[in-house]
CSV table of N, CA and C in Angstrom, one decimal:
chain,number,residue,atom,x,y,z
A,1,MET,N,41.2,-12.8,-16.5
A,1,MET,CA,39.9,-12.6,-15.9
A,1,MET,C,40.1,-11.9,-14.5
A,2,LYS,N,39.2,-11.0,-14.3
A,2,LYS,CA,39.3,-10.2,-13.0
A,2,LYS,C,38.1,-10.6,-12.1
A,3,HIS,N,38.4,-10.7,-10.8
A,3,HIS,CA,37.4,-11.1,-9.8
A,3,HIS,C,37.2,-9.9,-8.8
A,4,PRO,N,36.1,-9.2,-9.0
A,4,PRO,CA,35.9,-8.1,-8.0
A,4,PRO,C,35.4,-8.6,-6.6
A,5,PHE,N,35.8,-7.9,-5.6
A,5,PHE,CA,35.3,-8.2,-4.2
A,5,PHE,C,34.8,-6.8,-3.7
A,6,HIS,N,33.8,-6.8,-2.9
A,6,HIS,CA,33.2,-5.6,-2.5
A,6,HIS,C,33.0,-5.6,-1.0
A,7,LEU,N,33.1,-4.5,-0.4
A,7,LEU,CA,32.9,-4.3,1.1
A,7,LEU,C,32.1,-3.0,1.3
A,8,LYS,N,31.2,-3.1,2.2
A,8,LYS,CA,30.4,-1.9,2.6
A,8,LYS,C,30.8,-1.7,4.1
A,9,ALA,N,31.0,-0.4,4.4
A,9,ALA,CA,31.4,-0.1,5.8
A,9,ALA,C,30.6,1.1,6.3
A,10,VAL,N,30.3,1.1,7.6
A,10,VAL,CA,29.6,2.2,8.3
A,10,VAL,C,30.4,2.5,9.5
A,11,TRP,N,30.7,3.8,9.8
A,11,TRP,CA,31.4,4.2,11.0
A,11,TRP,C,30.7,5.5,11.5
A,12,ASN,N,30.2,5.4,12.6
A,12,ASN,CA,29.5,6.6,13.2
A,12,ASN,C,30.2,7.0,14.4
A,13,GLY,N,30.8,8.2,14.4
A,13,GLY,CA,31.5,8.7,15.6
A,13,GLY,C,33.0,9.0,15.3
A,14,GLY,N,33.7,9.2,16.4
A,14,GLY,CA,35.1,9.5,16.3
A,14,GLY,C,36.0,8.3,16.4
A,15,ARG,N,37.2,8.5,16.8
A,15,ARG,CA,38.3,7.5,16.8
A,15,ARG,C,37.9,6.3,17.7
A,16,ASN,N,37.2,6.5,18.8
A,16,ASN,CA,36.9,5.5,19.8
A,16,ASN,C,35.5,4.9,19.6
A,17,SER,N,34.9,5.1,18.5
A,17,SER,CA,33.6,4.6,18.2
A,17,SER,C,33.8,3.2,17.6
A,18,GLU,N,32.7,2.6,17.1
A,18,GLU,CA,32.8,1.4,16.3
A,18,GLU,C,32.0,1.5,15.1
A,19,GLY,N,32.3,0.5,14.2
A,19,GLY,CA,31.5,0.5,12.9
A,19,GLY,C,31.2,-0.9,12.6
A,20,GLN,N,30.7,-1.1,11.4
A,20,GLN,CA,30.4,-2.4,10.9
A,20,GLN,C,30.9,-2.5,9.4
A,21,ILE,N,31.3,-3.8,9.1
A,21,ILE,CA,31.6,-4.1,7.7
A,21,ILE,C,30.8,-5.2,7.2
A,22,ASP,N,30.6,-5.2,5.9
A,22,ASP,CA,29.9,-6.3,5.3
A,22,ASP,C,30.6,-6.6,4.0
A,23,ALA,N,31.3,-7.7,3.9
A,23,ALA,CA,32.0,-8.1,2.7
A,23,ALA,C,31.6,-9.5,2.3
A,24,GLY,N,30.3,-9.7,2.0
A,24,GLY,CA,29.9,-11.1,1.6
A,24,GLY,C,29.9,-12.0,2.8
A,25,GLY,N,30.8,-12.9,2.9
A,25,GLY,CA,30.9,-13.9,4.0
A,25,GLY,C,31.5,-13.3,5.3
A,26,LEU,N,31.9,-12.0,5.2
A,26,LEU,CA,32.5,-11.4,6.4
A,26,LEU,C,31.6,-10.2,6.8
A,27,LYS,N,30.9,-10.4,7.9
A,27,LYS,CA,30.1,-9.3,8.5
A,27,LYS,C,30.4,-9.2,9.9
A,28,THR,N,30.9,-8.1,10.3
A,28,THR,CA,31.4,-7.9,11.7
A,28,THR,C,31.5,-6.5,12.2
A,29,VAL,N,31.6,-6.3,13.5
A,29,VAL,CA,31.8,-5.0,14.1
A,29,VAL,C,33.3,-4.8,14.0
A,30,ILE,N,33.7,-3.5,13.8
A,30,ILE,CA,35.1,-3.1,13.8
A,30,ILE,C,35.3,-1.9,14.8
A,31,SER,N,36.5,-1.9,15.3
A,31,SER,CA,37.0,-0.8,16.1
A,31,SER,C,38.5,-0.8,16.3
A,32,ILE,N,39.0,0.1,16.9
A,32,ILE,CA,40.5,0.2,17.2
A,32,ILE,C,40.7,-0.8,18.4
A,33,PRO,N,41.8,-1.6,18.3
A,33,PRO,CA,42.0,-2.6,19.4
A,33,PRO,C,42.3,-1.9,20.7
A,34,GLN,N,42.0,-2.6,21.8
A,34,GLN,CA,42.3,-2.0,23.1
A,34,GLN,C,43.8,-1.8,23.3
A,35,GLU,N,44.7,-2.6,22.7
A,35,GLU,CA,46.1,-2.4,22.8
A,35,GLU,C,46.6,-1.1,22.3
A,36,MET,N,45.8,-0.5,21.4
A,36,MET,CA,46.1,0.8,20.8
A,36,MET,C,45.2,1.9,21.2
A,37,GLY,N,44.6,1.7,22.4
A,37,GLY,CA,43.8,2.7,23.0
A,37,GLY,C,42.4,2.8,22.5
A,38,GLY,N,41.9,1.8,21.8
A,38,GLY,CA,40.5,1.8,21.3
A,38,GLY,C,39.6,1.0,22.2
A,39,PRO,N,38.3,0.9,21.8
A,39,PRO,CA,37.4,0.1,22.6
A,39,PRO,C,37.6,-1.4,22.5
A,40,GLY,N,38.2,-1.9,21.4
A,40,GLY,CA,38.4,-3.3,21.3
A,40,GLY,C,37.2,-4.2,21.0
A,41,THR,N,36.2,-3.6,20.4
A,41,THR,CA,35.0,-4.4,20.1
A,41,THR,C,35.1,-4.9,18.7
A,42,GLY,N,34.6,-6.1,18.4
A,42,GLY,CA,34.7,-6.7,17.1
A,42,GLY,C,36.1,-7.0,16.7
A,43,THR,N,36.4,-6.8,15.4
A,43,THR,CA,37.8,-7.0,14.9
A,43,THR,C,38.4,-5.7,14.5
A,44,ASN,N,39.5,-5.7,13.9
A,44,ASN,CA,40.2,-4.5,13.6
A,44,ASN,C,41.1,-4.7,12.4
A,45,PRO,N,41.6,-3.7,11.7
A,45,PRO,CA,42.4,-3.9,10.5
A,45,PRO,C,43.6,-4.7,10.7
A,46,ASP,N,44.2,-4.7,11.9
A,46,ASP,CA,45.4,-5.5,12.2
A,46,ASP,C,45.1,-7.0,12.2
A,47,GLU,N,44.0,-7.3,12.8
A,47,GLU,CA,43.6,-8.7,12.8
A,47,GLU,C,43.1,-9.2,11.4
A,48,MET,N,42.5,-8.3,10.7
A,48,MET,CA,42.0,-8.6,9.4
A,48,MET,C,43.1,-8.8,8.4
A,49,LEU,N,44.2,-8.0,8.5
A,49,LEU,CA,45.3,-8.2,7.6
A,49,LEU,C,46.0,-9.5,8.0
A,50,LEU,N,46.2,-9.8,9.2
A,50,LEU,CA,46.7,-11.1,9.7
A,50,LEU,C,45.9,-12.2,9.2
A,51,GLY,N,44.6,-12.1,9.3
A,51,GLY,CA,43.7,-13.1,8.9
A,51,GLY,C,43.7,-13.4,7.4
A,52,ALA,N,43.8,-12.3,6.6
A,52,ALA,CA,43.9,-12.4,5.2
A,52,ALA,C,45.2,-13.1,4.8
A,53,ALA,N,46.3,-12.7,5.4
A,53,ALA,CA,47.6,-13.3,5.1
A,53,ALA,C,47.7,-14.7,5.5
A,54,ALA,N,47.1,-15.0,6.7
A,54,ALA,CA,47.2,-16.4,7.2
A,54,ALA,C,46.3,-17.4,6.3
A,55,THR,N,45.1,-16.9,6.0
A,55,THR,CA,44.2,-17.8,5.3
A,55,THR,C,44.7,-18.0,3.9
A,56,CYS,N,45.2,-16.9,3.3
A,56,CYS,CA,45.7,-17.0,1.9
A,56,CYS,C,46.9,-18.0,1.9
A,57,TYR,N,47.8,-17.9,2.9
A,57,TYR,CA,49.0,-18.8,3.0
A,57,TYR,C,48.5,-20.2,3.2
A,58,LEU,N,47.6,-20.4,4.1
A,58,LEU,CA,47.1,-21.8,4.4
A,58,LEU,C,46.5,-22.5,3.2
A,59,ILE,N,45.6,-21.7,2.5
A,59,ILE,CA,45.0,-22.3,1.3
A,59,ILE,C,46.0,-22.5,0.2
A,60,THR,N,46.9,-21.6,0.0
A,60,THR,CA,48.0,-21.8,-1.0
A,60,THR,C,48.8,-23.0,-0.7
A,61,LEU,N,49.2,-23.2,0.6
A,61,LEU,CA,50.0,-24.3,1.0
A,61,LEU,C,49.2,-25.6,0.8
A,62,ALA,N,48.0,-25.7,1.1
A,62,ALA,CA,47.2,-26.9,0.9
A,62,ALA,C,47.1,-27.2,-0.6
A,63,ALA,N,46.9,-26.2,-1.4
A,63,ALA,CA,46.9,-26.5,-2.9
A,63,ALA,C,48.2,-27.0,-3.4
A,64,MET,N,49.3,-26.4,-2.9
A,64,MET,CA,50.6,-26.8,-3.4
A,64,MET,C,50.9,-28.3,-2.9
A,65,LEU,N,50.5,-28.6,-1.7
A,65,LEU,CA,50.7,-30.0,-1.2
A,65,LEU,C,49.9,-30.9,-2.1
A,66,GLU,N,48.7,-30.6,-2.4
A,66,GLU,CA,47.8,-31.4,-3.2
A,66,GLU,C,48.4,-31.7,-4.6
A,67,ARG,N,48.8,-30.6,-5.2
A,67,ARG,CA,49.4,-30.7,-6.5
A,67,ARG,C,50.7,-31.6,-6.5
A,68,SER,N,51.4,-31.6,-5.4
A,68,SER,CA,52.6,-32.4,-5.3
A,68,SER,C,52.2,-33.8,-4.8
A,69,GLU,N,51.0,-34.1,-4.7
A,69,GLU,CA,50.5,-35.5,-4.2
A,69,GLU,C,51.0,-35.8,-2.8
A,70,ILE,N,51.0,-34.8,-2.0
A,70,ILE,CA,51.4,-35.0,-0.6
A,70,ILE,C,50.1,-34.7,0.2
A,71,THR,N,49.6,-35.7,0.9
A,71,THR,CA,48.3,-35.6,1.7
A,71,THR,C,48.6,-35.6,3.1
A,72,PRO,N,48.6,-34.4,3.8
A,72,PRO,CA,48.9,-34.4,5.2
A,72,PRO,C,47.8,-35.1,6.0
A,73,GLU,N,48.2,-35.7,7.1
A,73,GLU,CA,47.3,-36.2,8.1
A,73,GLU,C,46.5,-35.0,8.8
A,74,SER,N,47.3,-33.9,9.0
A,74,SER,CA,46.7,-32.7,9.4
A,74,SER,C,47.6,-31.5,9.0
A,75,LEU,N,46.9,-30.4,8.8
A,75,LEU,CA,47.6,-29.1,8.4
A,75,LEU,C,47.0,-28.0,9.3
A,76,THR,N,47.8,-27.5,10.2
A,76,THR,CA,47.4,-26.4,11.0
A,76,THR,C,48.3,-25.2,10.9
A,77,LEU,N,47.9,-24.1,11.4
A,77,LEU,CA,48.7,-22.9,11.3
A,77,LEU,C,48.5,-21.9,12.5
A,78,GLU,N,49.5,-21.4,13.0
A,78,GLU,CA,49.5,-20.3,13.9
A,78,GLU,C,50.3,-19.2,13.2
A,79,SER,N,49.7,-18.0,13.2
A,79,SER,CA,50.3,-16.8,12.7
A,79,SER,C,50.3,-15.7,13.7
A,80,GLU,N,51.3,-14.9,13.6
A,80,GLU,CA,51.5,-13.7,14.5
A,80,GLU,C,51.9,-12.5,13.7
A,81,ALA,N,51.3,-11.4,14.1
A,81,ALA,CA,51.7,-10.1,13.5
A,81,ALA,C,52.3,-9.2,14.5
A,82,THR,N,53.3,-8.4,14.1
A,82,THR,CA,53.9,-7.4,15.0
A,82,THR,C,53.6,-6.0,14.3
A,83,VAL,N,53.0,-5.1,15.2
A,83,VAL,CA,52.7,-3.7,14.8
A,83,VAL,C,53.5,-2.8,15.7
A,84,ASP,N,54.3,-2.0,15.1
A,84,ASP,CA,55.1,-1.0,15.9
A,84,ASP,C,54.4,0.3,16.0
A,85,VAL,N,54.4,0.9,17.1
A,85,VAL,CA,53.8,2.3,17.3
A,85,VAL,C,54.9,3.1,17.9
A,86,THR,N,55.5,4.0,17.1
A,86,THR,CA,56.5,4.9,17.5
A,86,THR,C,56.1,6.3,17.1
A,87,ASN,N,56.0,7.2,18.1
A,87,ASN,CA,55.6,8.6,17.8
A,87,ASN,C,54.2,8.7,17.1
A,88,ASN,N,53.3,7.8,17.6
A,88,ASN,CA,52.0,7.8,17.0
A,88,ASN,C,51.9,7.4,15.6
A,89,VAL,N,53.0,6.8,15.1
A,89,VAL,CA,53.0,6.3,13.7
A,89,VAL,C,52.9,4.7,13.8
A,90,PHE,N,51.8,4.2,13.2
A,90,PHE,CA,51.6,2.7,13.3
A,90,PHE,C,52.2,2.1,12.1
A,91,THR,N,53.1,1.1,12.3
A,91,THR,CA,53.7,0.4,11.2
A,91,THR,C,53.5,-1.1,11.4
A,92,TYR,N,52.9,-1.7,10.4
A,92,TYR,CA,52.7,-3.2,10.4
A,92,TYR,C,54.0,-3.8,9.9
A,93,GLU,N,54.8,-4.3,10.9
A,93,GLU,CA,56.2,-4.7,10.5
A,93,GLU,C,56.3,-6.1,10.0
A,94,ARG,N,55.7,-7.1,10.7
A,94,ARG,CA,56.1,-8.5,10.4
A,94,ARG,C,54.9,-9.4,10.6
A,95,ILE,N,54.8,-10.4,9.8
A,95,ILE,CA,53.9,-11.6,10.0
A,95,ILE,C,54.8,-12.8,10.0
A,96,THR,N,54.5,-13.7,11.0
A,96,THR,CA,55.2,-14.9,11.0
A,96,THR,C,54.2,-16.1,11.0
A,97,HIS,N,54.3,-16.9,10.0
A,97,HIS,CA,53.5,-18.1,9.8
A,97,HIS,C,54.2,-19.3,10.4
A,98,LYS,N,53.5,-20.1,11.2
A,98,LYS,CA,54.1,-21.3,11.8
A,98,LYS,C,53.2,-22.5,11.4
A,99,PRO,N,53.3,-23.0,10.2
A,99,PRO,CA,52.5,-24.2,9.9
A,99,PRO,C,53.0,-25.4,10.5
A,100,THR,N,52.1,-26.3,10.8
A,100,THR,CA,52.5,-27.7,11.3
A,100,THR,C,51.8,-28.6,10.3
A,101,ILE,N,52.7,-29.4,9.6
A,101,ILE,CA,52.3,-30.3,8.6
A,101,ILE,C,52.6,-31.7,9.2
A,102,VAL,N,51.5,-32.5,9.4
A,102,VAL,CA,51.7,-33.8,9.9
A,102,VAL,C,51.5,-34.8,8.8
A,103,LEU,N,52.6,-35.5,8.5
A,103,LEU,CA,52.5,-36.5,7.4
A,103,LEU,C,52.4,-37.9,7.9
A,104,ARG,N,52.0,-38.8,7.1
A,104,ARG,CA,51.8,-40.2,7.5
A,104,ARG,C,53.1,-40.8,8.0
A,105,ALA,N,53.1,-41.8,8.9
A,105,ALA,CA,54.2,-42.4,9.5
A,105,ALA,C,55.2,-42.9,8.6
A,106,ASP,N,54.8,-43.4,7.4
A,106,ASP,CA,55.7,-44.1,6.5
A,106,ASP,C,56.2,-43.2,5.3
A,107,VAL,N,56.1,-41.9,5.5
A,107,VAL,CA,56.5,-40.9,4.5
A,107,VAL,C,58.0,-41.0,4.3
A,108,SER,N,58.5,-40.7,3.1
A,108,SER,CA,59.9,-40.8,2.8
A,108,SER,C,60.6,-39.5,3.2
A,109,GLU,N,61.9,-39.6,3.3
A,109,GLU,CA,62.7,-38.4,3.6
A,109,GLU,C,62.5,-37.3,2.5
A,110,ALA,N,62.4,-37.7,1.3
A,110,ALA,CA,62.2,-36.8,0.2
A,110,ALA,C,60.9,-36.1,0.3
A,111,GLU,N,59.8,-36.8,0.7
A,111,GLU,CA,58.5,-36.1,0.9
A,111,GLU,C,58.6,-35.1,2.1
A,112,LEU,N,59.3,-35.5,3.1
A,112,LEU,CA,59.5,-34.5,4.3
A,112,LEU,C,60.1,-33.2,3.8
A,113,LYS,N,61.2,-33.4,3.0
A,113,LYS,CA,61.9,-32.2,2.5
A,113,LYS,C,61.1,-31.4,1.5
A,114,LYS,N,60.3,-32.1,0.7
A,114,LYS,CA,59.5,-31.4,-0.3
A,114,LYS,C,58.4,-30.6,0.5
A,115,ALA,N,57.8,-31.2,1.5
A,115,ALA,CA,56.7,-30.5,2.3
A,115,ALA,C,57.3,-29.3,2.9
A,116,GLU,N,58.5,-29.3,3.4
A,116,GLU,CA,59.1,-28.2,4.0
A,116,GLU,C,59.4,-27.1,3.0
A,117,ARG,N,59.9,-27.5,1.8
A,117,ARG,CA,60.2,-26.6,0.7
A,117,ARG,C,58.9,-25.9,0.3
A,118,LEU,N,57.8,-26.7,0.2
A,118,LEU,CA,56.5,-26.1,-0.2
A,118,LEU,C,56.0,-25.1,0.8
A,119,ALA,N,56.2,-25.4,2.1
A,119,ALA,CA,55.8,-24.5,3.2
A,119,ALA,C,56.4,-23.1,3.0
A,120,HIS,N,57.7,-23.1,2.6
A,120,HIS,CA,58.3,-21.8,2.3
A,120,HIS,C,57.9,-21.2,1.0
A,121,MET,N,57.7,-22.0,0.0
A,121,MET,CA,57.2,-21.5,-1.3
A,121,MET,C,55.8,-20.9,-1.3
A,122,ALA,N,55.0,-21.5,-0.4
A,122,ALA,CA,53.6,-21.0,-0.4
A,122,ALA,C,53.5,-19.6,0.0
A,123,GLU,N,54.4,-19.1,0.9
A,123,GLU,CA,54.4,-17.7,1.4
A,123,GLU,C,54.7,-16.8,0.2
A,124,LYS,N,55.6,-17.2,-0.7
A,124,LYS,CA,56.0,-16.4,-1.8
A,124,LYS,C,54.9,-16.4,-2.9
A,125,SER,N,54.1,-17.5,-2.9
A,125,SER,CA,53.0,-17.7,-4.0
A,125,SER,C,51.7,-17.0,-3.6
A,126,CYS,N,51.5,-16.8,-2.3
A,126,CYS,CA,50.2,-16.3,-1.8
A,126,CYS,C,50.0,-14.8,-2.3
A,127,MET,N,48.8,-14.6,-2.8
A,127,MET,CA,48.6,-13.2,-3.4
A,127,MET,C,48.6,-12.1,-2.3
A,128,ILE,N,48.2,-12.4,-1.1
A,128,ILE,CA,48.3,-11.4,0.0
A,128,ILE,C,49.7,-11.1,0.3
A,129,SER,N,50.5,-12.1,0.4
A,129,SER,CA,52.0,-11.9,0.7
A,129,SER,C,52.6,-11.1,-0.4
A,130,ARG,N,52.2,-11.4,-1.6
A,130,ARG,CA,52.8,-10.5,-2.7
A,130,ARG,C,52.3,-9.1,-2.7
A,131,ALA,N,51.0,-8.9,-2.2
A,131,ALA,CA,50.4,-7.6,-2.2
A,131,ALA,C,51.1,-6.7,-1.1
A,132,VAL,N,51.6,-7.3,0.0
A,132,VAL,CA,52.3,-6.5,1.0
A,132,VAL,C,53.8,-6.5,0.9
A,133,ALA,N,54.3,-7.3,-0.1
A,133,ALA,CA,55.8,-7.4,-0.2
A,133,ALA,C,56.4,-6.0,-0.3
A,134,GLY,N,57.5,-5.9,0.4
A,134,GLY,CA,58.2,-4.6,0.4
A,134,GLY,C,57.8,-3.7,1.6
A,135,ASN,N,56.6,-4.0,2.2
A,135,ASN,CA,56.1,-3.2,3.2
A,135,ASN,C,56.1,-4.0,4.6
A,136,VAL,N,55.8,-5.2,4.5
A,136,VAL,CA,55.7,-6.1,5.7
A,136,VAL,C,56.6,-7.3,5.5
A,137,THR,N,57.4,-7.6,6.5
A,137,THR,CA,58.3,-8.8,6.4
A,137,THR,C,57.4,-10.0,6.7
A,138,ILE,N,57.5,-11.0,5.9
A,138,ILE,CA,56.7,-12.2,6.1
A,138,ILE,C,57.7,-13.4,6.2
A,139,GLU,N,57.6,-14.1,7.3
A,139,GLU,CA,58.5,-15.2,7.6
A,139,GLU,C,57.7,-16.5,7.8
A,140,THR,N,58.2,-17.6,7.4
A,140,THR,CA,57.6,-18.9,7.6
A,140,THR,C,58.5,-19.8,8.4
A,141,VAL,N,58.0,-20.3,9.5
A,141,VAL,CA,58.7,-21.3,10.3
A,141,VAL,C,57.9,-22.6,10.4
A,142,PRO,N,58.2,-23.4,9.4
A,142,PRO,CA,57.3,-24.7,9.4
A,142,PRO,C,57.8,-25.7,10.3
A,143,SER,N,56.9,-26.6,10.7
A,143,SER,CA,57.2,-27.8,11.5
A,143,SER,C,56.6,-28.9,10.7
A,144,ILE,N,57.5,-29.8,10.2
A,144,ILE,CA,57.0,-31.0,9.4
A,144,ILE,C,57.3,-32.2,10.3
A,145,VAL,N,56.2,-32.9,10.6
A,145,VAL,CA,56.4,-34.1,11.5
A,145,VAL,C,55.7,-35.3,10.9
A,146,MET,N,56.1,-36.4,11.4
A,146,MET,CA,55.5,-37.7,10.9
A,146,MET,C,54.5,-38.1,12.0
A,147,ALA,N,53.3,-38.6,11.5
A,147,ALA,CA,52.3,-39.1,12.5
A,147,ALA,C,52.8,-40.3,13.2
A,148,GLU,N,52.3,-40.5,14.4
A,148,GLU,CA,52.7,-41.7,15.2
A,148,GLU,C,52.2,-42.9,14.4
A,149,PRO,N,53.0,-43.9,14.3
A,149,PRO,CA,52.5,-45.2,13.7
A,149,PRO,C,51.4,-45.8,14.5
A,150,ASP,N,50.5,-46.4,13.8
A,150,ASP,CA,49.3,-47.0,14.5
A,150,ASP,C,49.8,-48.1,15.4
A,151,ALA,N,49.2,-48.1,16.6
A,151,ALA,CA,49.6,-49.2,17.5
A,151,ALA,C,48.9,-50.5,17.0
A,152,VAL,N,49.7,-51.5,17.2
A,152,VAL,CA,49.2,-52.9,16.7
A,152,VAL,C,48.8,-53.7,17.9
């Protein structure tokens, strides 16, 4: 089964102008980021690729934890991208995902290890990670912690 996704875009002007995109639930202004000499309004391809990779990873990890019957107290993610600009050639080099999985205070050592293993597996299972494989290095640095026991 195939699932089509559609995006409509408008760009009026040159390099330092701005445009708009509409992709269903994503409607926003786009431009070149200030760090790269653009106006920095709205979002940009660098942030959108990071957002796609991060949300895909997070959803994949949540699904894998659920299938393994591991219910986190909380699941959060910080992701960072590195783009190299050398001789006016822009190269999206790396994405680093840093998930924090907080498990209940009485979790077993086996569940802690399984959660960490799943945190690494989710990156390889995510469709966006697979789509950029070979072009962008993706790294996962998980933090698996136990929740503080309830005070009595």
